[in-house]
């Protein structure tokens, strides 16, 4: 077998590199998975077992029930629900707002149209640290601290998603727009019957990316939540570690595994749409 350049290619070398990459990526996850099945004493002694232990069921029930001792009896179940609500709302909200704003910029002609687009786009150049204090001040003044609205609303605007939708809408042939006008279709019918069906794969790909983005948020939930009722699982894990000597690492690792399940499920279930949305060029 030869490569496209004519030089001989060794299949075993290619497979060896791929296998090494998979092991390098998966080994830390395996350690966490195995650690979640051992007792606290084993991990506390600095031992890192490579095979599962017999305390997995107990550790996962403890994590979901009372959680770590640092959490004062609060299990990670409600935190997982909070993270799920936040991730879903952020992903859906970003897609809806970005889709609508990109649709308006591309298919409507109004004064300041491009100025509005560049005002959205330029926010990509602002570091998070520049925006986070005034955003928190607004949320605090509106009384949205320790609420789902305070967690979600400041994160649903997305210049990146708006840019991606705009670039895709520009590839829609002008003949589609003219045909819709000749049929007497208004803007809403054109959006529903033409633009939305063409955008499904792009929306699916963005949903996966934005769901993981919302699920992994740390800095903003840390600032806007001071009550355990609306804390996310990421904040809970940080509190469990806490820099203390009596950290229950088996419970922490069980919580890490539980926190991996929703984003992994979304990626696996939507993998076909995700890949298609990123690679499809013919519309």
C-alpha positions as MATLAB code, in Angstrom:
seq = 'XXXXXXXXXXXXXXXXXXXXXXXXXXXXXXXXXXXXXXXXXXXXXXXXXXXXXXXXXXXXXXXXXXXXXXXXXXXXXXXXXXXXXXXXXXXXXXXXXXXXXXXXXXXXXXXXXXXXXXXXXXXXXXXXXXXXXXXXXXXXXXXXXXXXXXXXXXXXXXXXXXXXXXXXXXXXXXXXXXXXXXXXXXXXXXXXXXXXXXXXXXXXXXXXXXXXXXXXXXXXXXXXXXXXXXXXXXXXXXXXXXXXXXXXXXXXXXXXXXXXXXXXXXXXXXXXXXXXXXXXXXX';
ca = [
       0.000    0.000    0.000;
       1.293    3.440   -0.924;
       0.373    6.926    0.157;
      -1.002    9.455   -2.391;
       2.514   10.865   -2.705;
       3.891    7.530   -3.848;
       5.922    6.699   -0.713;
       5.212    3.373    1.004;
       3.011    3.614    4.024;
       3.189    1.339    7.047;
      -0.366    0.611    8.279;
       0.929   -0.597   11.630;
       2.598    2.750   12.272;
      -0.601    4.647   11.505;
      -2.616    2.401   13.790;
       0.009    2.609   16.518;
      -0.131    6.408   16.485;
      -3.936    6.375   16.606;
      -3.995    3.850   19.458;
      -1.411    5.878   21.400;
      -3.535    8.989   20.959;
      -6.662    7.193   22.180;
      -4.835    5.822   25.232;
      -3.376    9.224   26.061;
      -6.827   10.796   25.889;
      -8.798    8.028   27.593;
      -6.402    7.050   30.391;
      -7.287    9.948   32.765;
     -10.989    9.211   32.230;
     -10.349    5.546   33.006;
      -8.531    6.503   36.225;
     -11.502    8.628   37.310;
     -13.936    5.851   36.420;
     -11.922    3.257   38.351;
     -11.349    5.611   41.286;
     -15.095    6.085   41.649;
     -15.422    2.360   42.444;
     -12.941    2.268   45.356;
     -13.250    3.424   48.946;
     -11.854    6.701   50.254;
      -9.057    4.993   52.219;
      -7.572    3.373   49.117;
      -7.369    6.642   47.224;
      -6.384    8.552   50.350;
      -3.252    6.404   50.658;
      -2.172    7.632   47.238;
      -2.877    4.346   45.505;
      -4.170    4.623   41.960;
      -5.780    1.282   41.071;
      -6.065    0.335   37.431;
      -8.916   -2.127   37.935;
     -12.425   -1.397   39.261;
     -13.175   -1.970   42.927;
     -16.278   -3.091   44.770;
     -17.583    0.241   46.104;
     -18.963    1.737   42.890;
     -22.665    1.347   43.662;
     -22.158    2.735   47.161;
     -20.142    5.732   45.934;
     -22.642    6.707   43.261;
     -25.586    6.438   45.636;
     -23.684    8.543   48.170;
     -22.858   11.171   45.542;
     -26.486   11.400   44.437;
     -27.846   11.206   47.980;
     -25.797   13.218   50.445;
     -22.792   14.156   48.322;
     -19.463   14.937   49.894;
     -19.267   16.016   53.539;
     -18.217   19.462   52.313;
     -21.669   19.906   50.733;
     -23.389   19.488   54.106;
     -25.661   16.671   53.028;
     -26.644   18.110   49.641;
     -26.412   15.490   46.886;
     -25.309   16.235   43.364;
     -28.674   15.206   41.900;
     -30.171   18.731   42.131;
     -26.903   20.166   40.823;
     -27.095   17.911   37.769;
     -30.647   19.132   37.183;
     -29.506   22.760   37.488;
     -26.683   22.153   35.020;
     -29.068   20.419   32.610;
     -31.583   23.263   32.753;
     -28.833   25.818   32.252;
     -27.174   23.958   29.359;
     -30.455   23.342   27.514;
     -31.682   26.903   27.986;
     -28.353   28.424   26.934;
     -28.096   26.218   23.831;
     -31.699   26.764   22.713;
     -31.653   30.462   23.589;
     -28.422   31.086   21.692;
     -29.723   29.277   18.616;
     -33.080   31.088   18.589;
     -31.631   34.570   19.092;
     -28.709   34.049   16.710;
     -30.966   32.532   14.051;
     -33.400   35.443   14.267;
     -30.711   38.134   14.242;
     -28.840   36.562   11.310;
     -32.113   36.155    9.383;
     -32.933   39.819    9.886;
     -29.462   40.973    8.817;
     -29.391   38.856    5.641;
     -32.960   38.947    4.322;
     -34.198   42.386    5.422;
     -33.045   45.743    4.128;
     -33.147   48.441    6.793;
     -30.949   51.415    7.745;
     -28.000   50.421    9.890;
     -28.290   46.743    8.980;
     -24.553   46.142    8.672;
     -23.847   48.437   11.602;
     -26.039   46.179   13.732;
     -24.184   43.112   12.503;
     -20.748   44.571   13.196;
     -21.902   45.733   16.626;
     -22.728   42.095   17.362;
     -19.554   40.763   15.772;
     -17.199   43.131   17.600;
     -18.236   41.641   20.950;
     -16.059   38.650   20.025;
     -13.028   40.885   20.523;
     -13.940   41.753   24.116;
     -12.391   39.486   26.765;
     -14.763   37.866   29.238;
     -13.134   39.773   32.087;
     -14.113   43.082   30.470;
     -17.791   42.147   30.253;
     -18.307   40.108   33.375;
     -18.377   42.898   35.994;
     -20.918   45.150   34.228;
     -22.974   42.059   33.420;
     -23.004   41.034   37.068;
     -23.922   44.601   38.079;
     -26.943   44.538   35.758;
     -28.021   41.099   36.964;
     -27.626   42.168   40.590;
     -29.607   45.387   40.078;
     -32.409   43.397   38.458;
     -32.534   41.038   41.428;
     -31.616   37.981   39.364;
     -28.836   36.664   41.598;
     -29.509   33.055   42.641;
     -32.102   32.541   39.918;
     -32.210   30.508   36.725;
     -32.751   33.737   34.785;
     -29.544   35.161   36.214;
     -27.673   32.008   35.230;
     -29.054   31.799   31.713;
     -30.036   35.171   30.242;
     -26.552   36.803   30.207;
     -25.145   33.794   28.315;
     -27.704   33.367   25.535;
     -26.380   36.106   23.256;
     -23.844   34.638   20.834;
     -21.924   36.592   18.217;
     -20.270   33.388   16.981;
     -23.569   31.627   16.266;
     -24.925   34.777   14.606;
     -21.878   34.903   12.326;
     -22.192   31.219   11.421;
     -25.896   31.526   10.605;
     -25.274   34.685    8.571;
     -22.581   33.005    6.507;
     -24.862   30.054    5.849;
     -27.835   32.250    4.902;
     -25.646   34.040    2.364;
     -25.207   30.705    0.533;
     -28.962   30.317   -0.023;
     -29.572   31.095   -3.724;
     -31.367   34.343   -4.533;
     -33.698   32.282   -6.724;
     -35.260   30.831   -3.578;
     -36.064   34.321   -2.335;
     -37.488   35.398   -5.682;
     -39.573   32.221   -6.000;
     -40.983   32.765   -2.525;
     -41.937   36.346   -3.400;
     -43.654   35.187   -6.595;
     -45.646   32.647   -4.583;
     -46.735   35.400   -2.228;
     -44.826   34.004    0.731;
     -44.135   36.487    3.484;
     -40.992   36.620    5.643;
     -42.358   34.218    8.264;
     -43.476   31.638    5.702;
     -40.143   31.875    3.870;
     -38.357   31.361    7.173;
     -40.516   28.378    8.130;
     -40.729   26.627    4.734;
     -37.298   27.366    3.248;
     -34.681   28.686    5.653;
     -35.499   26.550    8.676;
     -35.436   23.163    6.850;
     -32.122   24.070    5.217;
     -30.649   25.050    8.587;
     -31.493   21.922   10.561;
     -28.053   20.315   10.363;
     -26.319   23.583   11.243;
     -28.626   24.043   14.201;
     -27.957   20.490   15.377;
     -24.192   20.982   15.198;
     -24.458   24.271   17.072;
     -26.730   22.698   19.682;
     -24.079   20.112   20.563;
     -21.349   22.740   20.843;
     -23.483   25.182   22.824;
     -24.855   22.498   25.157;
     -21.335   21.471   26.143;
     -20.431   25.167   26.467;
     -23.346   25.797   28.827;
     -22.738   22.607   30.812;
     -19.071   23.440   31.454;
     -19.621   27.034   32.575;
     -17.739   27.804   35.781;
     -16.878   31.476   36.229;
     -20.343   32.951   35.652;
     -22.252   30.450   37.868;
     -19.606   30.961   40.547;
     -20.344   34.702   40.580;
     -24.106   34.691   40.242;
     -24.992   31.830   42.612;
     -24.530   31.919   46.362;
     -27.362   29.517   47.184;
     -27.070   25.739   46.945;
     -30.505   25.596   45.297;
     -29.214   26.870   41.964;
     -25.595   25.693   42.043;
     -24.374   23.708   39.058;
     -22.460   20.446   39.248;
     -19.208   22.140   38.194;
     -19.403   24.444   41.210;
     -20.259   21.457   43.388;
     -17.167   19.556   42.288;
     -14.920   22.533   43.012;
     -16.431   22.815   46.493;
     -15.910   19.104   47.096;
     -12.192   19.413   46.427;
     -11.832   22.614   48.385;
      -8.109   22.179   49.071;
      -8.795   20.281   52.303;
      -6.947   17.187   53.480;
     -10.144   15.197   54.128;
     -11.403   15.364   50.547;
     -13.517   12.310   49.729;
     -11.904   11.585   46.387;
     -14.060    8.553   45.685;
     -17.197   10.733   45.881;
     -15.527   13.454   43.845;
     -14.644   10.969   41.114;
     -18.147    9.513   41.154;
     -19.500   13.033   40.727;
     -17.091   13.614   37.828;
     -18.383   10.495   36.077;
     -21.999   11.543   36.640;
     -21.233   15.003   35.255;
     -19.806   13.444   32.089;
     -22.948   11.490   31.233;
     -25.280   14.247   29.898;
     -22.800   15.904   27.485;
     -21.552   12.505   26.315;
     -25.150   11.399   25.723;
     -25.871   14.545   23.690;
     -22.746   14.060   21.555;
     -23.447   10.357   20.964;
     -27.142   10.799   20.174;
     -26.544   13.731   17.844;
     -23.223   12.616   16.362;
     -24.577   12.058   12.865;
     -26.242   15.477   12.765;
     -23.198   17.100   14.344;
     -20.772   15.759   11.744;
     -23.184   16.476    8.909;
     -23.686   20.048   10.066;
     -19.932   20.679   10.173;
     -19.028   19.010    6.884;
     -22.033   19.405    4.597;
     -21.367   21.895    1.821;
     -24.142   21.218   -0.685;
     -27.405   22.811    0.311;
];
